[in-house]
Tab-separated table of C-alpha atoms in Angstrom:
chain	number	residue	atom	x	y	z
A	171	MET	CA	38.570	-9.007	-58.077
A	172	CYS	CA	36.657	-11.057	-60.702
A	173	GLY	CA	35.677	-14.463	-59.307
A	174	CYS	CA	36.385	-13.344	-55.718
A	175	LEU	CA	33.438	-15.363	-54.375
A	176	SER	CA	34.493	-18.545	-56.159
A	177	TYR	CA	37.969	-18.143	-54.665
A	178	LEU	CA	36.330	-17.590	-51.287
A	179	LEU	CA	34.231	-20.721	-51.566
A	180	LYS	CA	37.208	-22.850	-52.652
A	181	LYS	CA	39.830	-21.555	-50.250
A	182	GLY	CA	37.711	-20.606	-47.231
A	183	ALA	CA	39.326	-17.172	-47.015
A	184	LEU	CA	37.570	-14.181	-45.513
A	185	CYS	CA	37.371	-11.040	-47.623
A	186	ARG	CA	36.893	-7.560	-46.190
A	187	GLN	CA	37.298	-3.968	-47.388
A	188	VAL	CA	40.342	-2.276	-45.858
A	189	THR	CA	40.407	0.979	-47.810
A	190	PRO	CA	38.141	2.290	-50.576
A	191	GLU	CA	40.889	1.445	-53.083
A	192	ALA	CA	42.355	-1.801	-51.746
A	193	VAL	CA	41.094	-5.171	-50.621
A	194	ILE	CA	43.028	-7.669	-48.517
A	195	LEU	CA	42.358	-11.415	-48.573
A	196	PHE	CA	43.127	-13.017	-45.225
A	197	GLU	CA	44.073	-16.614	-46.027
A	198	ARG	CA	43.024	-19.244	-43.481
A	199	PRO	CA	46.060	-21.267	-42.272
A	200	GLN	CA	45.649	-25.011	-41.740
A	201	GLY	CA	45.919	-24.792	-37.954
A	202	GLY	CA	47.795	-23.462	-34.936
A	203	GLU	CA	46.602	-19.890	-35.474
A	204	ARG	CA	47.662	-17.422	-32.793
A	205	ALA	CA	44.558	-15.733	-31.462
A	206	VAL	CA	43.583	-12.854	-29.207
A	207	LEU	CA	40.413	-13.658	-27.262
A	208	VAL	CA	37.917	-10.902	-26.405
A	209	HIS	CA	35.313	-11.386	-23.672
A	210	LEU	CA	32.950	-8.762	-22.240
A	211	GLU	CA	30.551	-8.899	-19.318
A	212	PHE	CA	27.054	-7.448	-19.807
A	213	PRO	CA	24.286	-6.905	-17.244
A	214	ASP	CA	21.740	-8.335	-19.713
A	215	GLU	CA	21.475	-12.106	-19.196
A	216	MET	CA	20.750	-12.697	-22.906
A	217	GLN	CA	24.111	-11.151	-23.875
A	218	ARG	CA	26.232	-13.034	-21.348
A	219	GLU	CA	28.556	-15.822	-22.441
A	220	GLY	CA	30.786	-18.135	-20.400
A	221	LEU	CA	34.521	-17.454	-20.555
A	222	GLU	CA	35.597	-21.025	-19.789
A	223	GLU	CA	33.286	-22.372	-22.466
A	224	PHE	CA	34.769	-19.826	-24.874
A	225	ARG	CA	38.263	-21.117	-24.085
A	226	GLU	CA	37.086	-24.665	-24.817
A	227	LEU	CA	35.595	-23.544	-28.144
A	228	VAL	CA	38.868	-21.874	-29.104
A	229	GLY	CA	40.802	-25.013	-28.187
A	230	ALA	CA	38.384	-27.172	-30.190
A	231	SER	CA	38.941	-24.949	-33.228
A	232	GLY	CA	42.715	-25.550	-33.136
A	233	ALA	CA	43.634	-21.933	-32.379
A	234	VAL	CA	46.269	-21.020	-29.779
A	235	SER	CA	45.224	-18.390	-27.252
A	236	VAL	CA	47.862	-15.670	-26.837
A	237	THR	CA	45.935	-13.498	-24.373
A	238	VAL	CA	42.412	-12.730	-23.221
A	239	ILE	CA	41.128	-9.151	-23.289
A	240	LYS	CA	38.373	-8.720	-20.711
A	241	GLY	CA	36.037	-5.841	-20.068
A	242	SER	CA	32.514	-4.839	-19.157
A	243	ARG	CA	29.915	-2.628	-20.805
A	244	ARG	CA	26.274	-1.847	-20.289
A	245	THR	CA	25.564	-2.102	-24.022
A	246	PRO	CA	27.725	-2.966	-27.067
A	247	ASP	CA	29.417	-0.125	-28.918
A	248	PRO	CA	27.698	0.275	-32.325
A	249	LYS	CA	30.995	0.748	-34.206
A	250	TYR	CA	33.520	-1.570	-32.531
A	251	PHE	CA	31.289	-3.532	-30.069
A	252	ILE	CA	34.014	-3.177	-27.405
A	253	GLY	CA	34.431	0.607	-27.595
A	254	SER	CA	37.232	2.625	-29.163
A	255	GLY	CA	39.540	2.411	-26.118
A	256	LYS	CA	39.585	-1.386	-25.979
A	257	ALA	CA	39.827	-1.532	-29.777
A	258	GLU	CA	42.972	0.622	-29.717
A	259	GLN	CA	44.406	-1.535	-26.920
A	260	ILE	CA	43.975	-4.656	-29.063
A	261	ARG	CA	45.395	-2.900	-32.145
A	262	SER	CA	48.532	-1.944	-30.201
A	263	LEU	CA	48.879	-5.499	-28.899
A	264	ILE	CA	48.631	-6.922	-32.442
A	265	GLU	CA	51.241	-4.493	-33.745
A	266	ALA	CA	53.623	-5.245	-30.860
A	267	ASP	CA	53.292	-9.014	-31.248
A	268	GLY	CA	53.506	-9.069	-35.033
A	269	GLN	CA	52.292	-12.692	-35.312
A	270	ILE	CA	48.609	-12.518	-34.385
A	271	ASP	CA	46.500	-14.316	-37.010
A	272	VAL	CA	42.966	-13.736	-35.748
A	273	VAL	CA	40.936	-11.922	-33.072
A	274	LEU	CA	38.109	-14.056	-31.641
A	275	PHE	CA	35.071	-12.501	-29.944
A	276	ASN	CA	32.921	-14.413	-27.482
A	277	HIS	CA	29.883	-12.565	-28.793
A	278	ALA	CA	27.869	-12.110	-31.973
A	279	LEU	CA	29.116	-9.180	-34.088
A	280	SER	CA	27.200	-7.329	-36.752
A	281	PRO	CA	28.709	-7.298	-40.283
A	282	ALA	CA	29.544	-3.593	-39.878
A	283	GLN	CA	31.305	-4.154	-36.545
A	284	GLU	CA	33.304	-7.054	-38.010
A	285	ARG	CA	34.344	-4.920	-40.988
A	286	ASN	CA	35.328	-1.945	-38.813
A	287	LEU	CA	37.420	-4.132	-36.509
A	288	GLU	CA	39.251	-5.840	-39.382
A	289	ARG	CA	39.983	-2.459	-40.942
A	290	LEU	CA	41.468	-1.315	-37.613
A	291	PHE	CA	43.322	-4.518	-36.670
A	292	LYS	CA	44.425	-5.451	-40.215
A	293	CYS	CA	43.794	-9.131	-39.439
A	294	ARG	CA	40.861	-11.500	-39.401
A	295	VAL	CA	38.068	-11.060	-36.847
A	296	LEU	CA	35.650	-13.872	-36.027
A	297	ASP	CA	32.645	-13.743	-33.722
A	298	ARG	CA	31.219	-16.617	-31.670
A	299	THR	CA	28.900	-17.754	-34.465
A	300	SER	CA	31.715	-17.930	-37.042
A	301	LEU	CA	33.900	-19.813	-34.551
A	302	ILE	CA	31.227	-22.466	-33.951
A	303	LEU	CA	30.624	-22.806	-37.695
A	304	ASP	CA	34.367	-23.288	-38.215
A	305	ILE	CA	34.450	-26.074	-35.608
A	306	PHE	CA	31.498	-27.769	-37.268
A	307	ALA	CA	33.247	-27.534	-40.648
A	308	GLN	CA	36.297	-29.326	-39.184
A	309	ARG	CA	34.266	-32.089	-37.505
A	310	ALA	CA	31.728	-32.944	-40.247
A	311	ARG	CA	32.541	-36.367	-41.697
A	312	SER	CA	29.432	-37.645	-43.487
A	313	HIS	CA	28.118	-36.360	-46.805
A	314	GLU	CA	25.005	-35.014	-45.072
A	315	GLY	CA	27.001	-33.308	-42.334
A	316	LYS	CA	29.244	-31.528	-44.828
A	317	LEU	CA	26.232	-30.312	-46.801
A	318	GLN	CA	24.567	-28.994	-43.643
A	319	VAL	CA	27.667	-27.151	-42.435
A	320	GLU	CA	28.324	-25.605	-45.845
A	321	LEU	CA	24.724	-24.407	-46.049
A	322	ALA	CA	24.971	-22.814	-42.603
A	323	GLN	CA	28.272	-21.134	-43.517
A	324	LEU	CA	26.909	-19.719	-46.774
A	325	ARG	CA	23.772	-18.369	-45.090
A	326	HIS	CA	25.929	-16.689	-42.482
A	327	MET	CA	28.315	-15.420	-45.153
A	328	SER	CA	25.473	-13.910	-47.197
A	329	THR	CA	24.777	-11.330	-44.475
A	330	ARG	CA	28.458	-10.367	-44.483
A	331	LEU	CA	28.473	-10.158	-48.286
A	332	VAL	CA	25.666	-7.615	-48.453
A	333	ARG	CA	27.147	-5.164	-45.961
A	334	GLY	CA	30.832	-5.955	-46.153
A	335	TRP	CA	31.746	-5.650	-49.800
A	336	THR	CA	30.706	-2.064	-50.556
A	337	HIS	CA	33.728	-1.630	-52.845
A	338	LEU	CA	32.061	-4.050	-55.261
A	339	GLU	CA	28.935	-1.917	-55.686
A	340	ARG	CA	30.602	0.124	-58.456
A	341	GLN	CA	29.958	-0.792	-62.068
A	342	LYS	CA	32.673	-0.491	-64.682
A	343	GLY	CA	33.008	2.967	-66.203
A	344	GLY	CA	34.946	4.689	-68.946
A	345	ILE	CA	34.608	5.045	-72.694
A	346	GLY	CA	32.809	2.060	-74.173
A	347	LEU	CA	32.054	0.548	-70.763
A	348	ARG	CA	29.171	2.731	-69.580
A	349	GLY	CA	25.642	1.400	-69.563
A	350	PRO	CA	23.638	-1.363	-67.932
A	351	GLY	CA	25.546	-4.247	-66.438
A	352	GLU	CA	25.894	-6.484	-63.394
A	353	THR	CA	28.094	-5.277	-60.566
A	354	GLN	CA	30.559	-7.717	-58.996
A	355	LEU	CA	28.503	-7.671	-55.807
A	356	GLU	CA	25.353	-8.616	-57.720
A	357	THR	CA	27.256	-11.439	-59.423
A	358	ASP	CA	28.483	-12.754	-56.069
A	359	ARG	CA	25.010	-12.479	-54.554
A	360	ARG	CA	23.616	-14.505	-57.438
A	361	LEU	CA	26.341	-17.182	-57.175
A	362	LEU	CA	25.846	-17.422	-53.437
A	363	GLY	CA	22.062	-17.690	-53.828
A	364	GLU	CA	22.378	-20.409	-56.459
A	365	ARG	CA	24.730	-22.449	-54.256
A	366	ILE	CA	22.347	-22.134	-51.277
A	367	LYS	CA	19.415	-23.314	-53.420
A	368	HIS	CA	21.488	-26.240	-54.737
A	369	LEU	CA	22.494	-27.332	-51.226
A	370	SER	CA	18.913	-26.963	-49.979
A	371	ARG	CA	17.636	-29.248	-52.764
A	372	ARG	CA	20.278	-31.885	-51.985
A	373	LEU	CA	19.429	-31.768	-48.279
A	374	GLU	CA	15.737	-32.178	-49.110
A	375	LYS	CA	16.626	-35.487	-50.794
A	376	VAL	CA	18.607	-36.576	-47.736
A	377	ASP	CA	15.691	-35.561	-45.501
A	378	HIS	CA	13.341	-37.621	-47.686
A	379	GLN	CA	15.582	-40.662	-47.246
A	380	ARG	CA	15.645	-40.167	-43.475
A	381	GLU	CA	11.858	-39.846	-43.433
A	382	GLN	CA	11.551	-43.169	-45.269
A	383	GLY	CA	13.687	-44.767	-42.572
A	384	ARG	CA	11.491	-43.276	-39.846
A	385	ARG	CA	8.346	-44.591	-41.576
A	386	SER	CA	9.842	-48.075	-41.811
A	387	ARG	CA	10.625	-48.049	-38.095
A	388	ARG	CA	7.084	-46.903	-37.285
A	389	ARG	CA	5.586	-49.656	-39.456
A	390	ALA	CA	7.740	-52.213	-37.658
A	391	GLU	CA	6.555	-50.708	-34.348
A	392	VAL	CA	10.132	-49.883	-33.350
A	393	ALA	CA	10.325	-46.802	-31.142
A	394	THR	CA	13.076	-44.226	-31.565
A	395	VAL	CA	14.867	-42.906	-28.474
A	396	SER	CA	17.020	-39.839	-29.136
A	397	LEU	CA	19.950	-38.665	-27.017
A	398	VAL	CA	20.074	-34.903	-26.608
A	399	GLY	CA	22.090	-32.663	-24.340
A	400	TYR	CA	24.702	-29.987	-23.989
A	401	THR	CA	27.912	-30.661	-25.847
A	402	ASN	CA	30.496	-32.727	-23.930
A	403	ALA	CA	27.885	-34.081	-21.510
A	404	GLY	CA	28.815	-37.665	-22.410
A	405	LYS	CA	26.139	-38.565	-25.001
A	406	SER	CA	28.449	-40.510	-27.313
A	407	THR	CA	30.118	-42.350	-24.408
A	408	LEU	CA	26.699	-43.454	-23.147
A	409	PHE	CA	25.634	-44.342	-26.688
A	410	ASN	CA	28.695	-46.568	-27.125
A	411	ARG	CA	28.137	-48.227	-23.740
A	412	LEU	CA	24.503	-49.065	-24.524
A	413	THR	CA	24.893	-50.185	-28.141
A	414	ARG	CA	28.559	-51.317	-28.309
A	415	ALA	CA	29.040	-48.865	-31.155
A	416	GLU	CA	32.340	-47.151	-31.917
A	417	VAL	CA	31.289	-43.524	-32.198
A	418	TYR	CA	34.239	-41.154	-31.792
A	419	VAL	CA	34.544	-39.916	-28.214
A	420	ALA	CA	36.763	-37.086	-26.933
A	421	ASP	CA	36.777	-34.666	-24.009
A	422	GLN	CA	36.053	-31.653	-26.218
A	423	LEU	CA	33.147	-29.623	-27.523
A	424	PHE	CA	31.354	-30.997	-30.611
A	425	ALA	CA	33.509	-34.140	-30.833
A	426	THR	CA	30.790	-35.762	-32.954
A	427	LEU	CA	28.360	-34.117	-35.362
A	428	ASP	CA	26.967	-36.823	-37.599
A	429	PRO	CA	23.907	-38.683	-36.249
A	430	THR	CA	24.298	-42.408	-35.560
A	431	LEU	CA	21.452	-44.899	-35.137
A	432	ARG	CA	21.783	-48.316	-33.490
A	433	ARG	CA	19.369	-50.933	-32.166
A	434	LEU	CA	19.152	-51.279	-28.381
A	435	GLU	CA	17.741	-54.457	-26.819
A	436	LEU	CA	15.772	-53.835	-23.624
A	437	GLN	CA	15.224	-56.168	-20.697
A	438	ASP	CA	11.588	-56.944	-21.617
A	439	ASN	CA	12.746	-58.525	-24.927
A	440	SER	CA	11.671	-55.453	-26.845
A	441	SER	CA	14.016	-53.218	-28.817
A	442	VAL	CA	14.296	-49.551	-29.729
A	443	VAL	CA	16.405	-47.503	-32.116
A	444	LEU	CA	18.823	-45.255	-30.217
A	445	ALA	CA	19.867	-42.040	-32.011
A	446	ASP	CA	22.983	-40.068	-31.062
A	447	THR	CA	22.624	-36.452	-32.251
A	448	VAL	CA	24.738	-33.298	-32.306
A	449	GLY	CA	25.338	-31.586	-28.971
A	450	PHE	CA	23.798	-28.227	-28.156
A	451	ILE	CA	25.422	-25.086	-26.809
A	452	ARG	CA	24.391	-21.725	-25.433
A	453	HIS	CA	23.087	-19.428	-28.202
A	454	LEU	CA	23.478	-22.069	-30.922
A	455	PRO	CA	23.554	-20.142	-34.240
A	456	HIS	CA	20.137	-20.024	-35.929
A	457	ASP	CA	21.713	-20.735	-39.335
A	458	LEU	CA	23.176	-23.911	-37.865
A	459	VAL	CA	19.849	-24.994	-36.348
A	460	ALA	CA	18.135	-24.380	-39.697
A	461	ALA	CA	20.799	-26.291	-41.671
A	462	PHE	CA	20.781	-29.233	-39.232
A	463	ARG	CA	16.979	-29.377	-39.110
A	464	SER	CA	16.828	-32.755	-40.896
A	465	THR	CA	19.321	-34.235	-38.416
A	466	LEU	CA	17.593	-32.677	-35.427
A	467	GLN	CA	14.289	-34.037	-36.729
A	468	GLU	CA	15.370	-37.405	-35.313
A	469	SER	CA	14.814	-35.768	-31.922
A	470	ARG	CA	11.554	-34.088	-32.931
A	471	ASP	CA	10.030	-37.331	-34.237
A	472	ALA	CA	11.385	-39.566	-31.473
A	473	GLN	CA	9.030	-41.269	-29.034
A	474	LEU	CA	11.339	-40.464	-26.116
A	475	LEU	CA	14.236	-38.089	-25.421
A	476	LEU	CA	17.103	-38.921	-23.094
A	477	HIS	CA	18.345	-35.514	-21.933
A	478	ILE	CA	21.972	-36.196	-20.949
A	479	ILE	CA	23.207	-33.832	-18.203
A	480	ASP	CA	26.703	-33.638	-16.727
A	481	ALA	CA	26.005	-34.199	-13.034
A	482	SER	CA	29.461	-32.882	-12.114
A	483	ASP	CA	28.965	-29.535	-13.887
A	484	ALA	CA	28.177	-26.617	-11.556
A	485	GLU	CA	26.188	-24.964	-14.385
A	486	ARG	CA	24.180	-28.077	-15.242
A	487	HIS	CA	20.771	-26.507	-14.591
A	488	GLU	CA	21.499	-23.494	-16.784
A	489	LYS	CA	22.837	-25.709	-19.569
A	490	ALA	CA	19.793	-27.975	-19.327
A	491	SER	CA	17.605	-24.895	-19.827
A	492	GLN	CA	19.615	-23.976	-22.942
A	493	VAL	CA	19.018	-27.465	-24.366
A	494	ASN	CA	15.294	-27.129	-23.751
A	495	LEU	CA	15.299	-23.783	-25.609
A	496	VAL	CA	16.824	-25.455	-28.684
A	497	LEU	CA	14.299	-28.302	-28.407
A	498	LYS	CA	11.550	-25.701	-28.428
A	499	GLU	CA	13.081	-24.078	-31.529
A	500	ILE	CA	12.894	-27.382	-33.439
A	501	ASP	CA	9.356	-28.153	-32.134
A	502	ALA	CA	10.540	-31.024	-29.932
A	503	GLU	CA	9.548	-29.610	-26.548
A	504	GLN	CA	6.435	-31.849	-26.377
A	505	VAL	CA	8.386	-35.105	-26.785
A	506	PRO	CA	8.467	-37.088	-23.497
A	507	GLN	CA	11.807	-36.692	-21.752
A	508	ILE	CA	13.902	-38.487	-19.156
A	509	GLU	CA	16.740	-36.525	-17.574
A	510	VAL	CA	19.875	-38.674	-17.402
A	511	TYR	CA	22.432	-37.343	-14.926
A	512	ASN	CA	25.734	-38.720	-16.198
A	513	LYS	CA	29.261	-38.739	-14.709
A	514	ILE	CA	28.272	-39.631	-11.140
A	515	ASP	CA	31.723	-41.236	-10.910
A	516	LEU	CA	33.059	-37.669	-10.571
A	517	LEU	CA	30.835	-36.957	-7.535
A	518	ASP	CA	31.450	-37.923	-3.932
A	519	ASN	CA	29.125	-40.597	-2.481
A	520	ALA	CA	26.802	-40.543	-5.527
A	521	THR	CA	24.965	-43.764	-6.435
A	522	SER	CA	22.931	-44.811	-9.437
A	523	ARG	CA	19.194	-44.454	-8.954
A	524	ILE	CA	15.842	-43.697	-10.558
A	525	GLU	CA	13.831	-40.683	-9.414
A	526	ARG	CA	10.088	-40.409	-10.012
A	527	ASP	CA	7.562	-37.588	-9.915
A	528	GLU	CA	4.478	-37.550	-7.686
A	529	SER	CA	2.465	-39.642	-10.156
A	530	GLY	CA	5.138	-42.352	-10.118
A	531	ARG	CA	6.468	-41.648	-13.618
A	532	VAL	CA	10.216	-41.913	-14.251
A	533	ARG	CA	11.707	-38.417	-14.223
A	534	ARG	CA	15.485	-38.853	-13.748
A	535	VAL	CA	18.135	-41.550	-13.875
A	536	TRP	CA	21.546	-41.108	-12.264
A	537	LEU	CA	24.395	-43.154	-13.778
A	538	SER	CA	27.971	-43.255	-15.045
A	539	ALA	CA	28.570	-44.051	-18.716
A	540	VAL	CA	32.296	-44.542	-18.044
A	541	SER	CA	31.962	-47.150	-15.269
A	542	GLY	CA	28.647	-48.589	-16.484
A	543	GLU	CA	26.954	-48.088	-13.119
A	544	GLY	CA	23.210	-47.505	-13.559
A	545	LEU	CA	22.892	-48.657	-17.191
A	546	GLU	CA	20.409	-51.400	-16.267
A	547	LEU	CA	18.283	-48.828	-14.446
A	548	LEU	CA	18.274	-46.663	-17.582
A	549	CYS	CA	17.111	-49.540	-19.785
A	550	THR	CA	14.338	-50.285	-17.288
A	551	ALA	CA	13.314	-46.623	-17.269
A	552	ILE	CA	13.237	-46.475	-21.100
A	553	ALA	CA	11.003	-49.545	-21.390
A	554	GLU	CA	8.660	-48.320	-18.681
A	555	ARG	CA	8.368	-44.769	-20.000
A	556	LEU	CA	7.766	-45.877	-23.594
A	557	ALA	CA	5.033	-48.235	-22.430
A	558	SER	CA	3.338	-45.451	-20.465
A	559	GLU	CA	3.276	-43.141	-23.525
A	560	GLN	CA	1.655	-45.661	-25.917
A	561	VAL	CA	-2.097	-45.919	-26.425
A	562	LYS	CA	-4.097	-48.431	-28.467
A	563	ILE	CA	-7.107	-46.943	-30.255
A	564	GLU	CA	-9.839	-48.517	-32.396
A	565	LEU	CA	-11.352	-46.168	-34.979
A	566	ARG	CA	-14.170	-46.289	-37.527
A	567	ILE	CA	-13.235	-43.984	-40.421
A	568	PRO	CA	-15.864	-43.176	-43.127
A	569	PRO	CA	-14.804	-43.344	-46.811
A	570	ALA	CA	-14.921	-39.540	-47.127
A	571	GLU	CA	-12.085	-39.217	-44.614
A	572	GLY	CA	-9.520	-41.328	-46.472
A	573	ARG	CA	-6.922	-38.610	-45.879
A	574	LEU	CA	-6.866	-39.458	-42.167
A	575	ARG	CA	-6.351	-43.151	-42.975
A	576	ALA	CA	-3.456	-42.240	-45.252
A	577	LEU	CA	-1.963	-40.099	-42.475
A	578	LEU	CA	-2.094	-43.006	-40.033
A	579	TYR	CA	-0.333	-45.284	-42.524
A	580	GLU	CA	2.276	-42.579	-43.113
A	581	TRP	CA	3.003	-42.590	-39.379
A	582	GLY	CA	3.200	-46.392	-39.368
A	583	ALA	CA	0.531	-46.409	-36.643
A	584	VAL	CA	-1.859	-48.988	-38.165
A	585	VAL	CA	-1.788	-52.390	-36.417
A	586	GLU	CA	-4.855	-53.946	-38.018
A	587	GLU	CA	-7.450	-52.958	-40.616
A	588	LYS	CA	-10.860	-54.293	-41.701
A	589	ILE	CA	-13.299	-52.916	-44.296
A	590	GLU	CA	-17.078	-52.973	-43.816
A	591	ASN	CA	-19.545	-53.460	-46.673
A	592	SER	CA	-20.261	-49.721	-46.632
A	593	GLY	CA	-16.605	-48.978	-47.346
A	594	THR	CA	-15.952	-47.778	-43.811
A	595	TRP	CA	-12.529	-48.664	-42.418
A	596	LEU	CA	-12.153	-50.271	-38.997
A	597	LEU	CA	-8.619	-49.543	-37.793
A	598	VAL	CA	-6.652	-50.607	-34.743
A	599	ILE	CA	-3.833	-48.120	-34.256
A	600	ARG	CA	-1.027	-47.691	-31.771
A	601	MET	CA	0.606	-44.306	-31.178
A	602	ASP	CA	1.997	-41.995	-28.552
A	603	ALA	CA	0.095	-39.109	-26.978
A	604	LYS	CA	1.781	-36.514	-29.215
A	605	HIS	CA	0.518	-38.103	-32.445
A	606	ARG	CA	-2.892	-38.775	-30.892
A	607	ASP	CA	-3.348	-35.111	-30.022
A	608	PHE	CA	-2.198	-34.080	-33.520
A	609	LEU	CA	-4.710	-36.501	-35.081
A	610	GLN	CA	-7.567	-35.079	-33.046
A	611	ARG	CA	-6.833	-31.581	-34.396
A	612	GLN	CA	-7.122	-32.679	-38.038
A	613	ASP	CA	-10.061	-31.561	-40.195
A	614	GLY	CA	-12.634	-34.317	-40.505
A	615	PHE	CA	-11.741	-36.078	-37.251
A	616	GLU	CA	-15.160	-35.128	-35.909
A	617	ASN	CA	-16.584	-37.651	-38.409
A	618	VAL	CA	-14.407	-40.447	-37.030
A	619	GLU	CA	-15.893	-42.755	-34.417
A	620	VAL	CA	-13.583	-43.759	-31.569
A	621	ILE	CA	-14.619	-47.290	-30.621
A	622	ALA	CA	-12.012	-47.876	-27.928
A	623	ASN	CA	-9.141	-45.925	-26.385
A	624	THR	CA	-7.182	-48.173	-24.046
A	625	PRO	CA	-4.030	-46.649	-22.556
A	626	GLU	CA	-4.337	-49.008	-19.575
A	627	LEU	CA	-3.144	-51.880	-21.787
A	628	PHE	CA	0.266	-50.267	-21.745
A	629	ALA	CA	0.246	-48.609	-18.334
A	630	PRO	CA	3.488	-49.029	-16.355
A	631	VAL	CA	3.706	-50.657	-12.974
A	632	ILE	CA	4.031	-47.765	-10.513
A	633	LYS	CA	6.307	-49.446	-8.034
A	634	VAL	CA	9.149	-47.970	-6.084
A	635	GLY	CA	11.908	-50.559	-5.783
A	636	LYS	CA	15.568	-50.590	-4.915
A	637	ASN	CA	17.516	-47.509	-6.031
A	638	GLN	CA	14.262	-45.741	-6.951
A	639	HIS	CA	13.037	-42.551	-5.289
A	640	LEU	CA	9.986	-40.326	-5.445
A	641	LEU	CA	10.563	-36.650	-6.229
A	642	HIS	CA	8.894	-34.117	-3.957
């Protein structure tokens, strides 16, 4: 079994202990794998998963569903997750069929449960997290995307390595072979750790390049508007409609992974950078969120989020809540947000419109990315909301607080600067409320004199016109 991990990394095979003496490598076919799907219902809301969404994930992965095993439990079984009875039922089904390649669970399995099930079924077992990672691995096209997916896969694999390869804990024995040495498991742990560190360093460089791009946009006073939403809500279709880009679009989960940025001209002769990001899903794997942090940072650092929601989806409110949970995980929950209800062409008697809250601020836009109805309203809403979030501030910063001046230049917030004879800087800055609040929390800001703070220069016109409604 020497070099088992390197084989694993090259071939993408899954390795599990079957008996204390033997190990079976389950090779991953190129596609069309016959799969048994397993779905359980739990009373705990945090453990529930959608069956239809699971079917879509399986289809997106390229697997062919042979049958779905359903059941219900109050809590997962510690050994098999599904209980010994259901496990035996699936084992008998696999033996009778003779051509089952993989068993897919619509839930997260522990490494021990995965190992026990593979030992019983004598075929590969993948949980929901592994399935999503596999889909991401198929869809990644850019250099950055491939690095991020590989990092997420290796981090997930490392937990399986520690608990799953107990047969590798033994050191070599016998005459002339006793003594200190590195077990195969320790070797594989070290190789895995080194690869993770290498990928992390490469992604740091990519993140640095992205940050330089964000600084350049801030210096040029170009706002970034990021599209976020549940997967298959129509983000890429809307992105293509607005920017005339040619981002790949398909009616499937995670059709696009790699972020795309394009300039969008607004009706007031201003322009913004529109960013199309990866779609979210219920219980998005934490390893994936961590690996895609640099990509998702486009959403965290944006001046405005367009939260794309499928208006025709009966579970749209629940899915919108899941998106907001991921935004909170990446520290983007404070970014101003407009809810964009897409696909009104699939609803009866639905028309494009803008909805406002009680203060007159744009809250929602209803439109159809396919037909183009409501796109002008969206552009109007973007321009108005960005204007309402900007403030112009004049500051007097003493020489001792040069760090704050450097921070403002790093953000690209400085519009004008003058220096007094005393060395004090007089700065005119423009920023959104999020950066303003962050600046006020910095050490030394109490020594900064605020000469003027004029949000009214950029206040929107609170006017309810045609196709615009107040929310109650």
